[in-house]
Coordinates of C-alpha atoms and ligand atoms in Angstrom, one line a residue:
M1 CA 246.8 -122.5 115.5
A2 CA 245.0 -124.8 117.9
E3 CA 246.2 -128.5 118.5
H4 CA 244.0 -131.0 117.0
Y5 CA 242.6 -134.0 118.2
D6 CA 239.7 -136.3 117.1
V7 CA 238.1 -136.5 120.8
I8 CA 238.1 -133.5 123.4
I9 CA 236.3 -134.8 126.7
I10 CA 236.1 -132.2 129.4
G11 CA 235.8 -133.6 132.8
S12 CA 237.5 -137.0 134.1
G13 CA 234.4 -138.6 136.2
A14 CA 231.9 -140.9 135.9
G15 CA 231.1 -139.5 132.6
G16 CA 234.0 -138.6 131.1
G17 CA 236.2 -141.1 132.4
T18 CA 234.2 -143.5 131.1
L19 CA 233.9 -142.0 127.7
A20 CA 237.7 -142.0 127.5
H21 CA 237.9 -145.7 128.5
A22 CA 235.0 -146.5 126.2
L23 CA 236.9 -144.3 123.2
A24 CA 240.5 -145.4 123.8
S25 CA 240.7 -148.7 121.5
S26 CA 239.4 -147.0 118.7
G27 CA 242.6 -145.6 118.0
K28 CA 241.5 -141.9 117.6
R29 CA 243.0 -139.3 119.0
I30 CA 241.6 -138.2 122.3
L31 CA 242.5 -135.4 124.7
L32 CA 241.1 -135.6 128.5
L33 CA 240.8 -132.4 129.8
E34 CA 240.5 -132.5 134.0
R35 CA 240.7 -129.4 135.8
G36 CA 241.9 -131.0 139.1
D37 CA 245.0 -133.2 139.6
F38 CA 245.7 -136.8 140.8
L39 CA 244.1 -136.7 144.4
P40 CA 247.2 -137.2 146.6
R41 CA 247.4 -140.5 147.9
E42 CA 248.3 -140.0 151.7
M43 CA 247.1 -140.9 155.4
D44 CA 244.5 -138.1 155.3
N45 CA 242.7 -140.2 152.9
W46 CA 241.3 -142.4 155.8
G47 CA 240.9 -139.4 158.2
A48 CA 237.7 -138.3 159.4
K49 CA 239.0 -135.1 160.3
P50 CA 240.9 -133.9 157.3
V51 CA 237.8 -135.4 154.9
F52 CA 234.9 -134.4 156.9
V53 CA 235.7 -131.7 159.3
Q54 CA 238.6 -129.4 157.2
G55 CA 236.7 -130.6 154.1
K56 CA 240.5 -131.3 152.6
Y57 CA 239.4 -132.5 149.4
I58 CA 236.4 -130.0 148.6
S59 CA 237.2 -127.7 146.3
K60 CA 237.6 -124.2 147.2
D61 CA 234.8 -123.1 144.5
A62 CA 232.5 -120.4 145.8
W63 CA 228.8 -120.5 144.3
F64 CA 225.8 -118.3 145.4
D65 CA 222.1 -119.3 146.4
R66 CA 219.1 -117.8 145.4
D67 CA 219.7 -114.9 147.6
G68 CA 222.9 -114.2 146.5
Q69 CA 224.8 -116.0 149.7
E70 CA 227.9 -117.6 149.1
F71 CA 228.3 -121.3 149.9
Q72 CA 231.0 -123.5 149.3
P73 CA 229.7 -126.4 146.9
Q74 CA 231.2 -130.1 148.2
V75 CA 232.4 -130.6 144.8
H76 CA 235.8 -132.4 144.2
Y77 CA 238.3 -131.6 141.3
F78 CA 240.3 -134.5 140.7
V79 CA 240.9 -137.1 138.2
G80 CA 237.8 -139.3 139.2
G81 CA 235.9 -136.6 139.6
A82 CA 233.3 -136.9 142.7
T83 CA 233.6 -140.8 142.0
K84 CA 237.3 -140.4 144.1
L85 CA 234.9 -139.9 147.3
Y86 CA 231.9 -141.7 146.4
G87 CA 230.3 -144.4 148.2
A88 CA 230.2 -146.9 145.3
A89 CA 226.8 -147.5 145.6
L90 CA 226.3 -148.5 141.8
Y91 CA 222.2 -149.0 141.4
R92 CA 220.5 -149.1 138.3
L93 CA 217.4 -146.7 137.9
R94 CA 214.5 -149.4 137.9
P95 CA 212.1 -149.9 134.7
G96 CA 209.8 -147.6 136.2
D97 CA 212.0 -144.9 136.3
F98 CA 212.4 -144.4 132.8
G99 CA 208.5 -144.0 132.5
E100 CA 206.5 -140.8 134.0
I101 CA 205.7 -141.2 137.4
K102 CA 203.1 -139.2 139.5
H103 CA 204.7 -137.9 142.8
V104 CA 202.8 -135.5 145.5
D105 CA 204.6 -132.6 143.8
G106 CA 204.4 -133.2 140.3
I107 CA 205.3 -135.3 137.4
S108 CA 208.5 -137.1 136.8
P109 CA 208.9 -137.3 133.0
A110 CA 209.6 -140.1 130.8
W111 CA 213.1 -140.6 129.3
P112 CA 213.1 -141.1 125.9
L113 CA 215.0 -144.2 126.0
S114 CA 213.4 -147.1 128.2
Y115 CA 215.5 -149.7 130.6
D116 CA 215.3 -151.8 128.0
D117 CA 217.5 -149.7 126.0
F118 CA 220.0 -149.1 128.6
E119 CA 220.0 -152.4 129.6
P120 CA 223.1 -153.7 128.2
W121 CA 224.6 -150.6 128.7
Y122 CA 224.3 -151.4 132.4
S123 CA 225.5 -154.5 131.8
A124 CA 228.8 -153.6 130.6
A125 CA 229.2 -150.9 132.8
E126 CA 228.9 -153.2 136.1
Q127 CA 231.6 -155.2 134.1
L128 CA 233.7 -152.6 134.0
Y129 CA 233.2 -151.2 137.5
Q130 CA 233.4 -154.6 138.9
V131 CA 230.0 -154.4 140.6
H132 CA 229.4 -156.6 143.7
G133 CA 225.9 -157.8 144.0
N134 CA 222.8 -160.4 144.3
A135 CA 219.9 -160.6 141.5
G136 CA 216.9 -161.6 142.3
E137 CA 216.6 -160.2 146.2
D138 CA 215.2 -156.7 145.2
P139 CA 211.8 -157.1 143.8
T140 CA 211.9 -153.6 142.3
E141 CA 214.7 -154.5 139.8
G142 CA 214.7 -154.7 136.2
P143 CA 215.6 -157.5 133.8
R144 CA 219.1 -158.2 133.1
S145 CA 220.9 -159.7 130.5
Q146 CA 224.5 -160.6 132.5
P147 CA 224.8 -161.5 136.1
Y148 CA 226.9 -159.2 138.5
P149 CA 230.6 -159.8 137.3
W150 CA 231.2 -160.3 141.5
P151 CA 229.0 -162.0 144.2
A152 CA 227.5 -159.5 146.6
V153 CA 229.3 -158.3 149.6
S154 CA 228.5 -159.9 153.0
H155 CA 226.9 -158.5 155.6
E156 CA 228.7 -158.4 158.7
P157 CA 226.6 -159.9 161.7
R158 CA 224.9 -156.7 163.0
L159 CA 223.9 -156.0 159.6
Q160 CA 222.9 -160.1 158.6
Q161 CA 220.5 -159.9 161.8
I162 CA 218.7 -156.5 160.6
S163 CA 218.3 -158.0 157.3
D164 CA 216.9 -161.2 159.1
D165 CA 214.7 -159.3 160.9
L166 CA 213.4 -157.3 158.3
A167 CA 212.9 -160.3 156.0
K168 CA 210.7 -161.8 158.8
G169 CA 209.0 -158.7 158.6
G170 CA 207.9 -159.0 155.4
Y171 CA 210.3 -156.6 154.1
H172 CA 212.9 -157.4 151.0
P173 CA 216.1 -156.4 152.2
F174 CA 218.6 -157.1 149.4
H175 CA 222.3 -156.8 149.1
A176 CA 223.2 -153.2 148.0
P177 CA 225.1 -153.2 144.9
C178 CA 228.8 -152.1 145.5
G179 CA 231.8 -151.0 143.4
I180 CA 234.9 -152.1 145.9
M181 CA 237.4 -154.7 144.4
L182 CA 236.6 -157.2 147.3
N183 CA 237.4 -160.8 147.0
E184 CA 235.6 -162.6 149.9
A185 CA 236.8 -165.6 148.8
D186 CA 240.7 -164.5 148.8
R187 CA 240.9 -162.2 151.4
P188 CA 244.9 -162.2 151.5
R189 CA 245.1 -161.5 147.8
S190 CA 241.9 -159.1 147.7
T191 CA 242.7 -155.6 146.7
C192 CA 239.8 -154.1 149.1
I193 CA 240.8 -154.8 152.4
R194 CA 237.1 -154.3 153.6
C195 CA 237.8 -151.1 155.9
A196 CA 235.3 -148.4 157.3
W197 CA 237.0 -145.4 155.3
C198 CA 234.7 -145.9 152.1
D199 CA 231.8 -143.7 151.6
G200 CA 233.1 -140.4 151.2
Y201 CA 236.7 -140.7 151.4
P202 CA 239.1 -141.3 148.9
C203 CA 240.6 -145.2 148.8
L204 CA 244.1 -144.9 150.3
V205 CA 244.9 -148.6 148.6
H206 CA 243.2 -148.1 145.5
A207 CA 240.3 -150.6 145.6
K208 CA 237.4 -148.5 145.0
A209 CA 236.3 -148.8 141.8
D210 CA 236.3 -145.2 140.9
A211 CA 236.5 -143.5 137.5
D212 CA 240.0 -142.9 137.8
I213 CA 241.1 -146.4 139.0
I214 CA 239.2 -148.1 136.5
A215 CA 238.8 -145.9 133.5
V216 CA 241.6 -143.1 133.4
R217 CA 244.6 -144.8 134.8
P218 CA 244.6 -147.8 132.4
L219 CA 244.7 -145.3 129.5
L220 CA 248.1 -143.3 130.4
G221 CA 250.7 -144.3 128.2
R222 CA 248.4 -145.0 125.1
P223 CA 250.1 -143.0 122.5
N224 CA 246.8 -141.9 121.6
V225 CA 245.1 -140.5 124.7
T226 CA 246.7 -137.3 126.5
L227 CA 245.5 -136.3 129.6
L228 CA 246.3 -132.9 131.1
T229 CA 245.4 -132.0 134.5
G230 CA 244.9 -128.6 136.1
A231 CA 243.2 -127.8 132.3
E232 CA 240.0 -125.6 133.4
V233 CA 238.0 -125.1 130.5
T234 CA 236.4 -121.8 130.8
R235 CA 234.8 -121.6 127.5
L236 CA 233.9 -123.1 123.9
E237 CA 234.1 -121.3 120.7
T238 CA 232.2 -121.6 117.4
D239 CA 232.1 -121.2 113.9
G240 CA 230.3 -118.2 112.6
P241 CA 227.0 -119.9 112.5
G242 CA 227.6 -121.6 115.5
R243 CA 226.9 -124.8 114.4
T244 CA 230.4 -126.4 114.9
V245 CA 232.9 -126.2 118.3
T246 CA 236.1 -124.9 116.7
G247 CA 237.8 -124.1 119.9
V248 CA 238.2 -124.9 123.3
V249 CA 239.3 -122.3 125.7
V250 CA 241.6 -123.5 128.6
S251 CA 243.4 -121.9 131.6
R252 CA 246.0 -123.7 132.7
D253 CA 249.0 -122.5 134.8
G254 CA 247.4 -119.2 134.4
A255 CA 247.8 -119.2 130.8
R256 CA 245.2 -119.4 127.9
E257 CA 245.7 -122.5 125.8
V258 CA 242.8 -123.4 123.4
Y259 CA 242.6 -126.9 121.8
A260 CA 240.6 -128.0 118.7
G261 CA 238.7 -131.4 118.3
D262 CA 236.3 -132.9 115.6
I263 CA 233.8 -133.9 118.6
V264 CA 234.1 -132.3 121.8
V265 CA 232.4 -133.6 124.8
I266 CA 231.5 -131.7 127.9
S267 CA 231.3 -134.0 131.2
A268 CA 232.1 -131.4 134.2
G269 CA 229.2 -132.4 136.2
A270 CA 225.8 -130.9 136.1
A271 CA 226.4 -127.3 137.7
N272 CA 229.7 -127.1 135.6
S273 CA 228.9 -128.2 132.3
A274 CA 226.0 -125.6 132.3
K275 CA 228.2 -123.6 133.6
I276 CA 230.9 -123.8 130.8
L277 CA 227.8 -123.4 128.0
L278 CA 226.3 -120.2 129.7
N279 CA 229.3 -118.7 129.8
S280 CA 230.3 -119.7 125.9
A281 CA 227.4 -117.3 125.2
S282 CA 228.2 -115.6 121.3
D283 CA 226.6 -113.7 118.6
A284 CA 225.2 -117.0 117.1
H285 CA 224.1 -118.3 120.9
P286 CA 223.4 -115.0 122.8
H287 CA 222.1 -117.2 125.7
G288 CA 224.9 -119.3 126.0
L289 CA 225.6 -122.2 124.0
A290 CA 223.0 -125.0 122.9
N291 CA 220.7 -122.7 124.7
G292 CA 218.0 -121.7 122.5
S293 CA 215.6 -123.7 124.5
D294 CA 216.2 -121.7 127.5
Q295 CA 216.7 -125.1 128.9
V296 CA 220.6 -124.9 129.7
G297 CA 220.9 -125.1 133.5
R298 CA 217.4 -125.9 134.2
N299 CA 215.8 -128.7 136.2
Y300 CA 218.7 -129.0 138.2
M301 CA 218.0 -132.4 141.0
F302 CA 220.0 -133.7 143.9
H303 CA 217.9 -135.8 145.3
N304 CA 215.7 -135.2 148.6
C305 CA 218.3 -137.0 151.1
K306 CA 218.4 -137.9 154.7
A307 CA 221.3 -139.3 156.7
I308 CA 219.8 -141.0 159.6
A309 CA 222.0 -142.2 162.8
A310 CA 219.4 -144.9 164.7
L311 CA 220.7 -145.8 168.0
A312 CA 220.4 -149.1 170.0
K313 CA 221.6 -150.2 173.2
E314 CA 224.0 -152.5 171.8
K315 CA 227.3 -151.7 170.2
N316 CA 227.4 -151.9 166.3
D317 CA 230.7 -153.2 165.4
T318 CA 230.0 -153.0 161.7
V319 CA 233.1 -151.9 159.8
Y320 CA 231.6 -151.9 155.9
Q321 CA 228.2 -150.7 156.4
K322 CA 226.9 -150.2 153.2
T323 CA 226.2 -153.5 152.0
L324 CA 222.0 -153.3 152.4
G325 CA 219.0 -151.9 150.7
I326 CA 215.3 -151.8 151.3
N327 CA 213.3 -150.8 148.1
D328 CA 209.7 -151.5 149.7
F329 CA 208.7 -148.2 149.3
Y330 CA 210.4 -147.2 146.1
F331 CA 207.0 -147.2 143.9
A332 CA 203.5 -146.2 145.3
T333 CA 202.1 -149.0 147.8
K334 CA 198.9 -149.8 148.8
D335 CA 199.1 -147.3 151.6
Y336 CA 200.7 -144.7 150.1
E337 CA 199.9 -143.6 146.3
Y338 CA 203.4 -141.8 145.9
P339 CA 206.7 -143.4 145.6
A340 CA 208.9 -142.8 148.6
G341 CA 212.3 -143.7 148.0
N342 CA 215.3 -145.9 148.4
I343 CA 216.7 -146.8 152.1
Q344 CA 220.1 -148.1 151.9
M345 CA 223.1 -147.8 154.7
V346 CA 225.5 -145.0 154.2
G347 CA 229.3 -145.3 155.9
K348 CA 229.4 -146.3 159.4
S349 CA 229.4 -143.1 161.9
N350 CA 232.5 -142.2 164.3
A351 CA 232.8 -139.3 166.6
E352 CA 235.2 -137.2 164.0
A353 CA 232.9 -137.5 161.1
M354 CA 229.7 -136.6 163.3
R355 CA 231.4 -133.5 164.4
G356 CA 232.0 -132.7 160.8
E357 CA 228.5 -133.4 159.4
Q358 CA 226.4 -132.1 162.4
P359 CA 228.4 -129.2 164.6
Q360 CA 225.1 -128.7 166.5
L361 CA 225.6 -132.0 168.1
T362 CA 229.0 -131.0 169.8
W363 CA 226.9 -128.3 171.1
F364 CA 224.8 -130.6 173.4
A365 CA 227.3 -133.8 173.4
P366 CA 230.4 -133.4 174.8
E367 CA 233.7 -136.1 173.2
W368 CA 232.4 -139.0 174.8
G369 CA 229.0 -138.8 173.8
L370 CA 229.8 -138.2 170.5
T371 CA 231.9 -141.4 170.6
D372 CA 229.1 -143.4 172.4
T373 CA 226.8 -142.2 169.6
A374 CA 228.9 -143.1 166.9
E375 CA 229.8 -146.9 168.4
H376 CA 226.2 -147.5 169.0
S377 CA 224.7 -146.2 165.6
V378 CA 223.2 -147.9 162.7
D379 CA 223.4 -145.2 159.9
W380 CA 220.8 -145.1 157.0
W381 CA 220.5 -143.1 153.9
L382 CA 217.3 -141.9 153.0
T383 CA 216.7 -140.9 149.1
T384 CA 213.5 -139.6 147.5
E385 CA 213.3 -138.7 144.3
D386 CA 213.3 -134.4 143.6
L387 CA 211.5 -133.1 140.8
P388 CA 213.0 -131.3 137.6
A389 CA 211.4 -128.0 138.4
P390 CA 212.7 -125.3 135.5
E391 CA 213.1 -123.0 138.3
N392 CA 215.6 -125.1 140.3
R393 CA 218.5 -124.2 137.8
V394 CA 222.2 -122.9 137.4
T395 CA 222.8 -119.3 136.3
T396 CA 225.9 -117.9 135.8
D397 CA 226.6 -114.1 136.5
K398 CA 228.8 -111.5 134.3
D399 CA 231.8 -113.0 136.3
G400 CA 231.3 -116.6 135.3
N401 CA 230.4 -117.6 138.7
V402 CA 227.5 -120.2 139.4
H403 CA 224.5 -119.2 141.1
L404 CA 222.2 -121.8 142.1
A405 CA 218.5 -121.5 142.8
Y406 CA 216.8 -124.7 144.1
S407 CA 213.7 -125.4 146.2
P408 CA 213.0 -129.0 147.7
T409 CA 210.3 -131.0 146.2
N410 CA 208.2 -134.2 147.4
A411 CA 209.0 -133.5 150.8
E412 CA 205.9 -134.9 152.0
E413 CA 207.5 -138.1 150.4
A414 CA 210.5 -137.7 152.1
D415 CA 209.0 -137.5 155.4
R416 CA 206.6 -140.4 154.4
L417 CA 209.9 -142.6 154.2
Y418 CA 211.5 -141.4 157.3
G419 CA 208.6 -142.5 158.6
E420 CA 208.7 -145.8 157.1
L421 CA 212.3 -146.0 158.0
K422 CA 211.3 -145.4 161.9
K423 CA 208.6 -148.3 161.8
I424 CA 211.3 -150.6 160.1
L425 CA 213.4 -149.6 163.2
N426 CA 210.7 -150.8 165.7
H427 CA 209.7 -153.6 163.8
T428 CA 213.6 -155.2 163.7
G429 CA 213.4 -154.7 167.9
M430 CA 215.5 -152.2 168.2
A431 CA 213.2 -149.7 169.8
A432 CA 213.6 -151.8 172.9
H433 CA 217.3 -151.4 172.9
H434 CA 217.3 -147.6 172.3
V435 CA 219.6 -145.7 174.7
F436 CA 216.9 -143.1 175.3
R437 CA 213.9 -145.2 176.4
K438 CA 211.7 -143.8 173.4
N439 CA 212.9 -143.9 169.9
F440 CA 215.8 -141.6 169.3
Y441 CA 216.8 -140.5 165.6
M442 CA 219.1 -137.6 164.7
D443 CA 218.4 -136.9 161.1
M444 CA 220.4 -135.0 158.9
A445 CA 218.8 -132.8 156.3
I446 CA 221.4 -132.3 153.2
P447 CA 221.8 -128.9 152.7
L448 CA 222.5 -127.1 149.3
A449 CA 226.2 -127.5 149.6
G450 CA 225.9 -131.5 149.5
C451 CA 225.5 -131.6 145.7
A452 CA 227.2 -134.6 145.4
H453 CA 224.0 -136.4 143.6
Q454 CA 223.5 -133.2 141.0
A455 CA 221.7 -133.9 138.0
G456 CA 220.1 -132.3 135.2
T457 CA 220.6 -128.7 133.4
C458 CA 221.1 -130.6 129.8
R459 CA 218.4 -133.1 129.5
F460 CA 218.0 -135.5 127.1
G461 CA 214.9 -135.7 124.4
T462 CA 213.4 -135.7 121.0
D463 CA 212.2 -132.4 121.0
P464 CA 214.9 -129.4 121.0
A465 CA 212.3 -127.1 122.4
T466 CA 212.1 -128.7 125.9
S467 CA 215.6 -130.6 125.7
V468 CA 219.3 -129.7 125.3
L469 CA 220.7 -132.6 124.1
D470 CA 219.0 -135.5 121.7
V471 CA 219.1 -139.3 122.4
D472 CA 222.6 -139.6 121.7
C473 CA 223.4 -136.8 124.1
K474 CA 224.5 -134.6 121.0
A475 CA 223.7 -131.0 121.4
H476 CA 220.5 -130.1 119.5
E477 CA 221.7 -127.1 117.9
L478 CA 225.4 -128.1 117.3
D479 CA 226.8 -131.0 115.0
N480 CA 229.9 -131.9 117.2
L481 CA 229.0 -131.0 121.0
Y482 CA 227.9 -133.9 123.2
V483 CA 227.2 -134.0 127.1
V484 CA 227.8 -137.2 129.0
D485 CA 227.7 -136.5 132.9
T486 CA 224.6 -136.7 134.7
S487 CA 223.5 -133.3 133.3
F488 CA 221.7 -135.5 130.7
F489 CA 219.3 -137.0 133.4
P490 CA 215.7 -135.9 132.6
S491 CA 214.4 -137.4 136.1
I492 CA 216.8 -138.9 138.6
G493 CA 214.6 -141.8 140.3
A494 CA 215.5 -142.4 144.0
V495 CA 218.5 -144.6 143.5
N496 CA 222.4 -143.2 143.3
P497 CA 223.2 -141.7 139.8
A498 CA 227.0 -142.5 138.9
L499 CA 225.9 -146.3 137.5
T500 CA 223.5 -144.4 135.0
A501 CA 226.1 -142.0 134.2
M502 CA 228.6 -144.6 133.4
A503 CA 226.6 -146.8 131.3
N504 CA 225.1 -143.7 129.2
A505 CA 228.8 -142.6 128.7
L506 CA 229.4 -146.1 127.3
R507 CA 226.2 -146.0 125.3
V508 CA 227.7 -142.5 123.8
G509 CA 231.0 -143.9 123.3
E510 CA 229.6 -146.6 121.2
H511 CA 227.5 -143.7 119.0
I512 CA 230.9 -141.9 118.9
R513 CA 233.0 -144.9 117.4
Q514 CA 230.7 -145.4 114.8
R515 CA 230.6 -141.5 114.0
L516 CA 234.1 -141.5 114.0
A517 CA 234.5 -144.8 111.8
P518 CA 236.1 -144.7 108.4
Ligands
LIG601 C1 230.8 -138.1 148.7 C2 230.0 -138.7 147.7 C3 229.5 -140.0 147.8 C4 229.0 -140.4 146.7 N1 228.2 -141.8 146.8 C5 227.7 -142.1 145.8 C6 227.2 -143.7 145.9 O1 227.8 -143.9 146.5 N2 226.9 -143.9 144.4 C7 226.6 -143.1 143.3 O2 226.1 -143.7 142.5 N3 227.2 -141.8 143.1 C8 227.5 -141.4 144.2 N4 228.2 -140.2 144.3 C9 227.6 -139.3 143.2 C10 228.6 -139.5 141.8 O3 229.9 -139.6 142.5 C11 228.2 -138.6 140.8 O4 227.0 -138.8 140.4 C12 229.2 -139.0 139.8 O5 230.6 -139.0 140.1 C13 228.7 -137.6 138.6 O6 229.4 -138.1 137.6 P1 229.9 -136.8 136.4 O7 230.8 -137.4 135.5 O8 228.4 -135.8 136.4 O9 230.4 -135.9 137.5 P2 232.2 -135.9 138.3 O10 232.3 -137.6 138.6 O11 231.9 -134.9 139.5 O12 233.2 -135.7 137.2 C14 233.2 -133.9 136.6 C15 234.7 -133.9 136.2 O13 234.7 -132.6 135.3 C16 235.7 -131.8 136.2 N5 235.6 -130.4 135.9 C17 234.8 -129.7 136.2 N6 234.9 -128.4 135.8 C18 235.6 -128.4 134.8 C19 236.4 -127.7 134.0 N7 235.8 -126.3 133.9 N8 237.1 -127.8 133.0 C20 237.7 -129.1 133.0 N9 237.1 -130.5 134.0 C21 236.2 -129.8 134.9 C22 235.8 -132.4 137.7 O14 237.2 -131.9 138.3 C23 235.1 -133.7 137.7 O15 236.8 -134.6 137.6 C24 229.0 -139.6 145.6 C25 229.4 -138.1 145.4 C26 229.8 -138.0 146.8 C27 230.7 -136.4 146.4
LIG602 S1 236.3 -150.5 151.7 FE1 237.7 -151.3 150.4 S2 237.4 -149.9 148.6 FE2 236.5 -148.8 150.2 S3 238.0 -147.4 151.1 FE3 238.3 -149.6 152.3 S4 239.8 -150.6 151.0 FE4 239.1 -149.0 149.9

């Protein structure tokens, strides 16, 4: 007989880890199933070569593209999920993102809930994840019921200069919201040491507000919470009519184990959650669990992103670069009728990381050239919203492997944003200092494997014909199955997704608490 819990949560990342945290104090028996282990704490955490070149912390999974070509997805199977490696830029979606938005390639659909519905949960998530920020600088941000729990992370001199230049030019640069445990008022006692190894690296000193450190670890030792690592969920079983999940099938140390819970929550990441549901087909759910609408796996999004290194003659000796954002092009402007997206900083380039990200660079730039390039670069991250296209989808084959079909959308908007960045750089006087007399920008389009911001695949909504989940993130077709990772996003906006997943997990957590209350 399967061991029985009140709640089983599959995946311990931004969604699942946060949900476990939200439910732990209820006293209910919670089982957290995580296919990875704790990320090892070692010097390699802060090594560009192991992290970016050798991909030490990337899963060995093989996924397949639309043409059946195998690729290695940049997914991370650890307690804390992708947040172990994330840049901890913890943005709220803008109020407008919750409504319908017209894009060059189509419509970004409205959410079934509004920004106001999410606002208290955003505030709670910011408190939990210790977000540093400065409200009121970004004209696109929504109202807030609580201030940021921590002051914004300060700009280093080069970034302050860029920010000042932008403000003088009529732009609205703002301090980017960051989830790092930095106490600038008391640096000797600050957990975060403000280093250059944040964005894309695990934090060696456990100062990043990730789902492992913030949400899961504090629960260890609680009598009502059990964490099983190395526990890969392969399938969910249901009762005959298919309304109730009765068994969570786990592969662990090569053995098959089955667990049962009154409530089962999937939070394995957008692609893997779809994989579990699709691989759980049965007589009652012949096309996959909760998939009567044929929506499971569809509407996969992962942002239309570019990383840009802008070179200047003067050195950029910034250490922690991720402090500035610009949303002047986030929505339509008087010059362009479509939204272009968000501009923010990305972790500071270094020669080794550049070698990993862009092997072509090493063909025409010898080692000294890369080092020089990295020292002089100011590094930007451009995000344009991609649309939830039904044909952009996760499917699985007869062996249960993930196939990911994806064609980009809104490329014109992404180009527009790149153009705006170039104008900004010229405007801030950087053109005059470029190493190569003319502007020289190296852009790296993020390929399919860079699925860091994956979302969609099980969107929530009010209509069971067009959505997988209801507004509480419960599957329309089942009574005890929920999904709380980024799968639930009906659209993705153009800011980083993690805070929205965390806020939603707190929201759904409150719903489940009430449901389980005596
Ligand atoms: C390098 C990088 C940088 C990023 N930077 C940012 C940023 O600055 N800001 C931001 O907002 N977002 C950022 N993101 C994205 C952010 O981390 C994700 O949006 C967020 O973690 C998604 O949460 P999730 O719960 O959907 O999935 P995850 O956090 O990935 O959690 C999924 C969990 O499920 C586990 N799992 C998967 N399959 C199974 C299975 N079958 N059985 C059991 N467990 C399973 C995984 O191991 C994982 O722990 C970044 C991501 C990466 C990779
Ligand atoms: S900047 Fe702070 S949180 Fe980020 S990796 Fe360095 S010490 Fe860790």
